[in-house]
């Protein structure tokens, strides 16, 4: 029996370490997964999950290191290292993986230079910016230990339905699913000591998840900083998802949420006349589409004349070109818009590809200021998408100087797709960039 336990411990350790080694190599070299995607349908289906896993490794390497050391210790306690293969794997793969994770952590720390330059170039107009506080300083290191840390002086108003009774009834009738209306809800975060009579700016965040998954139930670091230090209100919204609800149901719901915020946020101390949208991944696409189609009756059924315009958009690895590759276009057409296999409505895709709507948004007066964050190692939304968006944006809204562009872009050289969900060195710096950009926008627009 003990022999079996030792064998299982050794086998699991060898397999687990091998998997971690493969994922870690991919974390440094994104091209490996991209090559597999072009060759294998299985890899295409798996690569979103691989990218998410590699993002977690890149952002939380020390947490992975701690977990791996625990597993190594348990393997030793159960006698797994009595097998020579386990020892070989530890030295040949385990130790290099540990070293690689330390390198990943250092890479995150070193991106302070990127963010400092970004604040100077994009926000202060070239003027020296205040030095960013080190994530290793005492006030911040506790956040690195607990990535979900939330300021104690924040009040949350959860699960507020933003759809009307008629709208929820129609959704139930269309889907036959009484749980669907629960998705049309939002959470409001605000400082506990705020003065309700003092109308403060509002940030509405649209979560990602490939239009098919995801949840509003995460208070992002950039929102925590804006709420705690700048007394903004942060509104995290949910929306209906595919396949039960084909797109553009998602876009319509985002606009319904904007309508509710404009009608009701003053009761919570928010300013209905100053709303900024932010979104990550698919949420970045939806936030951008909502701003570009402001007041478009086609996506505002039942509230066609309501003003859904906003003051600005922040995109974190936003899917701003749903036709970046043939695979992206097919995914959106068949798994998000739920068009039948074999059908491919090019006109529909063009109408919902933000990079192809910038000129129309300019013509309609809907080209608001943008802050774009991209990541060089992102295999889900290539960083070239953000660059293309900015190039087209500046064509239709030429800046007087490079620092005067209304579309600010910052590319993170060592980040993957997800770098904004919990406290890490990178997200600490990111929250400062967002804070500086948002406060500057508020000062200009209020």
PDB file of C-alpha atoms in Angstrom, residues 257-429:
ATOM      1  CA  UNK A 257     -27.256  49.834 -17.794  1.00  0.00           C
ATOM      2  CA  UNK A 258     -26.109  53.276 -18.962  1.00  0.00           C
ATOM      3  CA  UNK A 259     -29.739  54.382 -19.033  1.00  0.00           C
ATOM      4  CA  UNK A 260     -30.271  53.209 -15.442  1.00  0.00           C
ATOM      5  CA  UNK A 261     -27.087  54.885 -14.229  1.00  0.00           C
ATOM      6  CA  UNK A 262     -28.062  58.187 -15.826  1.00  0.00           C
ATOM      7  CA  UNK A 263     -31.525  57.973 -14.291  1.00  0.00           C
ATOM      8  CA  UNK A 264     -30.590  56.784 -10.799  1.00  0.00           C
ATOM      9  CA  UNK A 265     -26.912  57.267  -9.914  1.00  0.00           C
ATOM     10  CA  UNK A 266     -27.528  60.695  -8.382  1.00  0.00           C
ATOM     11  CA  UNK A 267     -29.290  58.906  -5.501  1.00  0.00           C
ATOM     12  CA  UNK A 268     -25.929  57.317  -4.675  1.00  0.00           C
ATOM     13  CA  UNK A 269     -23.908  60.507  -5.030  1.00  0.00           C
ATOM     14  CA  UNK A 270     -22.909  60.038  -8.667  1.00  0.00           C
ATOM     15  CA  UNK A 271     -22.928  62.540 -11.494  1.00  0.00           C
ATOM     16  CA  UNK A 272     -25.184  61.297 -14.327  1.00  0.00           C
ATOM     17  CA  UNK A 273     -23.539  63.800 -16.650  1.00  0.00           C
ATOM     18  CA  UNK A 274     -20.037  62.394 -16.231  1.00  0.00           C
ATOM     19  CA  UNK A 275     -19.821  58.703 -17.041  1.00  0.00           C
ATOM     20  CA  UNK A 276     -16.762  56.853 -18.324  1.00  0.00           C
ATOM     21  CA  UNK A 277     -16.880  53.270 -19.595  1.00  0.00           C
ATOM     22  CA  UNK A 278     -14.165  50.680 -19.051  1.00  0.00           C
ATOM     23  CA  UNK A 279     -14.024  47.101 -20.237  1.00  0.00           C
ATOM     24  CA  UNK A 280     -11.654  44.170 -20.478  1.00  0.00           C
ATOM     25  CA  UNK A 281     -11.374  41.860 -23.489  1.00  0.00           C
ATOM     26  CA  UNK A 282     -14.932  41.320 -24.799  1.00  0.00           C
ATOM     27  CA  UNK A 283     -16.008  43.999 -22.332  1.00  0.00           C
ATOM     28  CA  UNK A 284     -13.656  46.425 -24.070  1.00  0.00           C
ATOM     29  CA  UNK A 285     -15.452  45.662 -27.331  1.00  0.00           C
ATOM     30  CA  UNK A 286     -18.856  46.255 -25.744  1.00  0.00           C
ATOM     31  CA  UNK A 287     -17.773  49.475 -24.023  1.00  0.00           C
ATOM     32  CA  UNK A 288     -16.411  50.799 -27.307  1.00  0.00           C
ATOM     33  CA  UNK A 289     -19.498  49.761 -29.260  1.00  0.00           C
ATOM     34  CA  UNK A 290     -21.738  51.408 -26.655  1.00  0.00           C
ATOM     35  CA  UNK A 291     -19.851  54.686 -27.013  1.00  0.00           C
ATOM     36  CA  UNK A 292     -19.743  54.525 -30.828  1.00  0.00           C
ATOM     37  CA  UNK A 293     -23.481  53.765 -31.097  1.00  0.00           C
ATOM     38  CA  UNK A 294     -24.629  56.281 -28.487  1.00  0.00           C
ATOM     39  CA  UNK A 295     -28.273  57.254 -29.103  1.00  0.00           C
ATOM     40  CA  UNK A 296     -28.589  54.781 -31.978  1.00  0.00           C
ATOM     41  CA  UNK A 297     -32.226  53.616 -31.757  1.00  0.00           C
ATOM     42  CA  UNK A 298     -31.351  50.269 -33.366  1.00  0.00           C
ATOM     43  CA  UNK A 299     -29.669  49.175 -30.114  1.00  0.00           C
ATOM     44  CA  UNK A 300     -31.989  50.995 -27.722  1.00  0.00           C
ATOM     45  CA  UNK A 301     -35.357  49.223 -28.079  1.00  0.00           C
ATOM     46  CA  UNK A 302     -37.965  50.945 -25.955  1.00  0.00           C
ATOM     47  CA  UNK A 303     -35.670  53.858 -25.072  1.00  0.00           C
ATOM     48  CA  UNK A 304     -34.760  55.040 -28.547  1.00  0.00           C
ATOM     49  CA  UNK A 305     -34.613  58.734 -27.654  1.00  0.00           C
ATOM     50  CA  UNK A 306     -32.620  58.315 -24.434  1.00  0.00           C
ATOM     51  CA  UNK A 307     -29.144  59.874 -24.331  1.00  0.00           C
ATOM     52  CA  UNK A 308     -26.625  57.054 -23.806  1.00  0.00           C
ATOM     53  CA  UNK A 309     -23.505  59.081 -24.589  1.00  0.00           C
ATOM     54  CA  UNK A 310     -20.454  58.865 -22.312  1.00  0.00           C
ATOM     55  CA  UNK A 311     -17.345  60.970 -21.715  1.00  0.00           C
ATOM     56  CA  UNK A 312     -14.611  58.413 -22.409  1.00  0.00           C
ATOM     57  CA  UNK A 313     -13.620  54.752 -22.712  1.00  0.00           C
ATOM     58  CA  UNK A 314     -10.841  52.685 -21.116  1.00  0.00           C
ATOM     59  CA  UNK A 315     -10.013  49.421 -22.877  1.00  0.00           C
ATOM     60  CA  UNK A 316      -7.933  46.657 -21.261  1.00  0.00           C
ATOM     61  CA  UNK A 317      -6.898  44.291 -24.064  1.00  0.00           C
ATOM     62  CA  UNK A 318     -10.198  45.103 -25.719  1.00  0.00           C
ATOM     63  CA  UNK A 319     -11.376  42.994 -28.672  1.00  0.00           C
ATOM     64  CA  UNK A 320     -11.563  46.069 -30.882  1.00  0.00           C
ATOM     65  CA  UNK A 321     -11.214  44.094 -34.115  1.00  0.00           C
ATOM     66  CA  UNK A 322     -13.446  41.033 -34.148  1.00  0.00           C
ATOM     67  CA  UNK A 323     -12.091  40.302 -37.628  1.00  0.00           C
ATOM     68  CA  UNK A 324      -8.403  40.432 -36.692  1.00  0.00           C
ATOM     69  CA  UNK A 325      -8.062  36.895 -38.090  1.00  0.00           C
ATOM     70  CA  UNK A 326     -10.389  34.490 -39.870  1.00  0.00           C
ATOM     71  CA  UNK A 327     -10.645  32.504 -36.645  1.00  0.00           C
ATOM     72  CA  UNK A 328     -11.745  35.606 -34.709  1.00  0.00           C
ATOM     73  CA  UNK A 329     -14.385  36.432 -37.315  1.00  0.00           C
ATOM     74  CA  UNK A 330     -15.773  32.891 -37.395  1.00  0.00           C
ATOM     75  CA  UNK A 331     -15.868  32.714 -33.605  1.00  0.00           C
ATOM     76  CA  UNK A 332     -17.858  35.941 -33.326  1.00  0.00           C
ATOM     77  CA  UNK A 333     -20.205  35.064 -36.173  1.00  0.00           C
ATOM     78  CA  UNK A 334     -20.984  31.486 -35.118  1.00  0.00           C
ATOM     79  CA  UNK A 335     -20.461  31.410 -31.337  1.00  0.00           C
ATOM     80  CA  UNK A 336     -21.391  34.954 -30.296  1.00  0.00           C
ATOM     81  CA  UNK A 337     -23.893  36.214 -32.874  1.00  0.00           C
ATOM     82  CA  UNK A 338     -24.984  32.573 -33.274  1.00  0.00           C
ATOM     83  CA  UNK A 339     -25.218  32.681 -37.052  1.00  0.00           C
ATOM     84  CA  UNK A 340     -25.680  29.257 -38.603  1.00  0.00           C
ATOM     85  CA  UNK A 341     -22.649  27.284 -39.699  1.00  0.00           C
ATOM     86  CA  UNK A 342     -21.946  28.057 -43.308  1.00  0.00           C
ATOM     87  CA  UNK A 343     -23.494  31.519 -43.017  1.00  0.00           C
ATOM     88  CA  UNK A 344     -21.209  34.520 -42.782  1.00  0.00           C
ATOM     89  CA  UNK A 345     -22.832  37.946 -42.651  1.00  0.00           C
ATOM     90  CA  UNK A 346     -19.930  40.227 -43.554  1.00  0.00           C
ATOM     91  CA  UNK A 347     -22.033  43.377 -43.312  1.00  0.00           C
ATOM     92  CA  UNK A 348     -23.080  42.449 -39.769  1.00  0.00           C
ATOM     93  CA  UNK A 349     -19.474  41.855 -38.727  1.00  0.00           C
ATOM     94  CA  UNK A 350     -18.406  45.185 -40.206  1.00  0.00           C
ATOM     95  CA  UNK A 351     -21.141  46.991 -38.262  1.00  0.00           C
ATOM     96  CA  UNK A 352     -19.801  45.551 -35.007  1.00  0.00           C
ATOM     97  CA  UNK A 353     -16.055  45.856 -35.564  1.00  0.00           C
ATOM     98  CA  UNK A 354     -14.913  48.987 -33.686  1.00  0.00           C
ATOM     99  CA  UNK A 355     -11.832  49.574 -35.861  1.00  0.00           C
ATOM    100  CA  UNK A 356     -14.170  49.933 -38.857  1.00  0.00           C
ATOM    101  CA  UNK A 357     -16.583  52.322 -37.134  1.00  0.00           C
ATOM    102  CA  UNK A 358     -14.245  55.104 -36.020  1.00  0.00           C
ATOM    103  CA  UNK A 359     -15.027  57.321 -39.000  1.00  0.00           C
ATOM    104  CA  UNK A 360     -18.767  56.880 -38.505  1.00  0.00           C
ATOM    105  CA  UNK A 361     -18.411  57.620 -34.790  1.00  0.00           C
ATOM    106  CA  UNK A 362     -16.549  60.820 -35.644  1.00  0.00           C
ATOM    107  CA  UNK A 363     -19.266  61.847 -38.076  1.00  0.00           C
ATOM    108  CA  UNK A 364     -21.977  61.222 -35.454  1.00  0.00           C
ATOM    109  CA  UNK A 365     -20.147  63.106 -32.708  1.00  0.00           C
ATOM    110  CA  UNK A 366     -19.472  59.917 -30.723  1.00  0.00           C
ATOM    111  CA  UNK A 367     -15.668  59.815 -30.890  1.00  0.00           C
ATOM    112  CA  UNK A 368     -14.826  60.235 -27.204  1.00  0.00           C
ATOM    113  CA  UNK A 369     -11.337  60.097 -25.604  1.00  0.00           C
ATOM    114  CA  UNK A 370      -9.854  56.593 -25.296  1.00  0.00           C
ATOM    115  CA  UNK A 371      -7.232  54.964 -23.108  1.00  0.00           C
ATOM    116  CA  UNK A 372      -6.021  51.707 -24.665  1.00  0.00           C
ATOM    117  CA  UNK A 373      -3.887  49.173 -22.786  1.00  0.00           C
ATOM    118  CA  UNK A 374      -2.434  46.274 -24.779  1.00  0.00           C
ATOM    119  CA  UNK A 375      -0.019  43.436 -23.999  1.00  0.00           C
ATOM    120  CA  UNK A 376       2.763  42.142 -26.255  1.00  0.00           C
ATOM    121  CA  UNK A 377       2.423  38.514 -25.098  1.00  0.00           C
ATOM    122  CA  UNK A 378      -1.363  38.449 -25.461  1.00  0.00           C
ATOM    123  CA  UNK A 379      -2.404  35.598 -27.767  1.00  0.00           C
ATOM    124  CA  UNK A 380      -6.157  36.253 -27.531  1.00  0.00           C
ATOM    125  CA  UNK A 381      -6.166  39.919 -28.575  1.00  0.00           C
ATOM    126  CA  UNK A 382      -2.900  40.793 -30.338  1.00  0.00           C
ATOM    127  CA  UNK A 383      -1.347  44.098 -29.318  1.00  0.00           C
ATOM    128  CA  UNK A 384      -1.442  45.112 -32.985  1.00  0.00           C
ATOM    129  CA  UNK A 385      -5.216  45.563 -32.648  1.00  0.00           C
ATOM    130  CA  UNK A 386      -4.766  48.486 -30.261  1.00  0.00           C
ATOM    131  CA  UNK A 387      -2.100  50.021 -32.486  1.00  0.00           C
ATOM    132  CA  UNK A 388      -4.386  49.774 -35.510  1.00  0.00           C
ATOM    133  CA  UNK A 389      -7.256  51.353 -33.563  1.00  0.00           C
ATOM    134  CA  UNK A 390      -5.101  54.311 -32.504  1.00  0.00           C
ATOM    135  CA  UNK A 391      -3.735  54.816 -36.022  1.00  0.00           C
ATOM    136  CA  UNK A 392      -7.248  55.030 -37.470  1.00  0.00           C
ATOM    137  CA  UNK A 393      -8.488  57.153 -34.553  1.00  0.00           C
ATOM    138  CA  UNK A 394      -5.708  59.715 -35.030  1.00  0.00           C
ATOM    139  CA  UNK A 395      -6.490  59.797 -38.744  1.00  0.00           C
ATOM    140  CA  UNK A 396     -10.038  60.962 -38.049  1.00  0.00           C
ATOM    141  CA  UNK A 397      -9.109  63.119 -35.060  1.00  0.00           C
ATOM    142  CA  UNK A 398      -5.557  64.360 -35.748  1.00  0.00           C
ATOM    143  CA  UNK A 399      -3.760  65.538 -32.597  1.00  0.00           C
ATOM    144  CA  UNK A 400      -1.973  68.888 -32.578  1.00  0.00           C
ATOM    145  CA  UNK A 401       1.008  67.122 -30.998  1.00  0.00           C
ATOM    146  CA  UNK A 402       1.837  63.496 -30.206  1.00  0.00           C
ATOM    147  CA  UNK A 403       0.961  64.069 -26.549  1.00  0.00           C
ATOM    148  CA  UNK A 404      -2.335  65.771 -27.416  1.00  0.00           C
ATOM    149  CA  UNK A 405      -3.985  62.706 -28.966  1.00  0.00           C
ATOM    150  CA  UNK A 406      -7.429  61.911 -27.632  1.00  0.00           C
ATOM    151  CA  UNK A 407      -6.574  58.223 -28.050  1.00  0.00           C
ATOM    152  CA  UNK A 408      -3.821  57.215 -25.627  1.00  0.00           C
ATOM    153  CA  UNK A 409      -2.127  53.839 -26.078  1.00  0.00           C
ATOM    154  CA  UNK A 410       0.205  51.998 -23.716  1.00  0.00           C
ATOM    155  CA  UNK A 411       1.630  48.600 -24.614  1.00  0.00           C
ATOM    156  CA  UNK A 412       2.919  46.320 -21.846  1.00  0.00           C
ATOM    157  CA  UNK A 413       5.951  44.421 -23.187  1.00  0.00           C
ATOM    158  CA  UNK A 414       5.859  41.412 -20.830  1.00  0.00           C
ATOM    159  CA  UNK A 415       2.150  41.093 -20.001  1.00  0.00           C
ATOM    160  CA  UNK A 416      -0.384  38.517 -21.183  1.00  0.00           C
ATOM    161  CA  UNK A 417      -4.112  38.948 -21.788  1.00  0.00           C
ATOM    162  CA  UNK A 418      -5.205  39.286 -18.156  1.00  0.00           C
ATOM    163  CA  UNK A 419      -3.241  41.765 -16.028  1.00  0.00           C
ATOM    164  CA  UNK A 420      -6.026  43.684 -14.303  1.00  0.00           C
ATOM    165  CA  UNK A 421      -8.004  41.272 -12.087  1.00  0.00           C
ATOM    166  CA  UNK A 422      -6.052  41.325  -8.807  1.00  0.00           C
ATOM    167  CA  UNK A 423      -3.250  43.153  -7.057  1.00  0.00           C
ATOM    168  CA  UNK A 424       0.093  42.538  -8.756  1.00  0.00           C
ATOM    169  CA  UNK A 425       3.023  44.876  -9.429  1.00  0.00           C
ATOM    170  CA  UNK A 426       1.639  45.435 -12.920  1.00  0.00           C
ATOM    171  CA  UNK A 427      -1.930  46.154 -11.795  1.00  0.00           C
ATOM    172  CA  UNK A 428      -0.686  48.528  -9.082  1.00  0.00           C
ATOM    173  CA  UNK A 429       1.117  50.568 -11.733  1.00  0.00           C
TER     174      UNK A 429
END
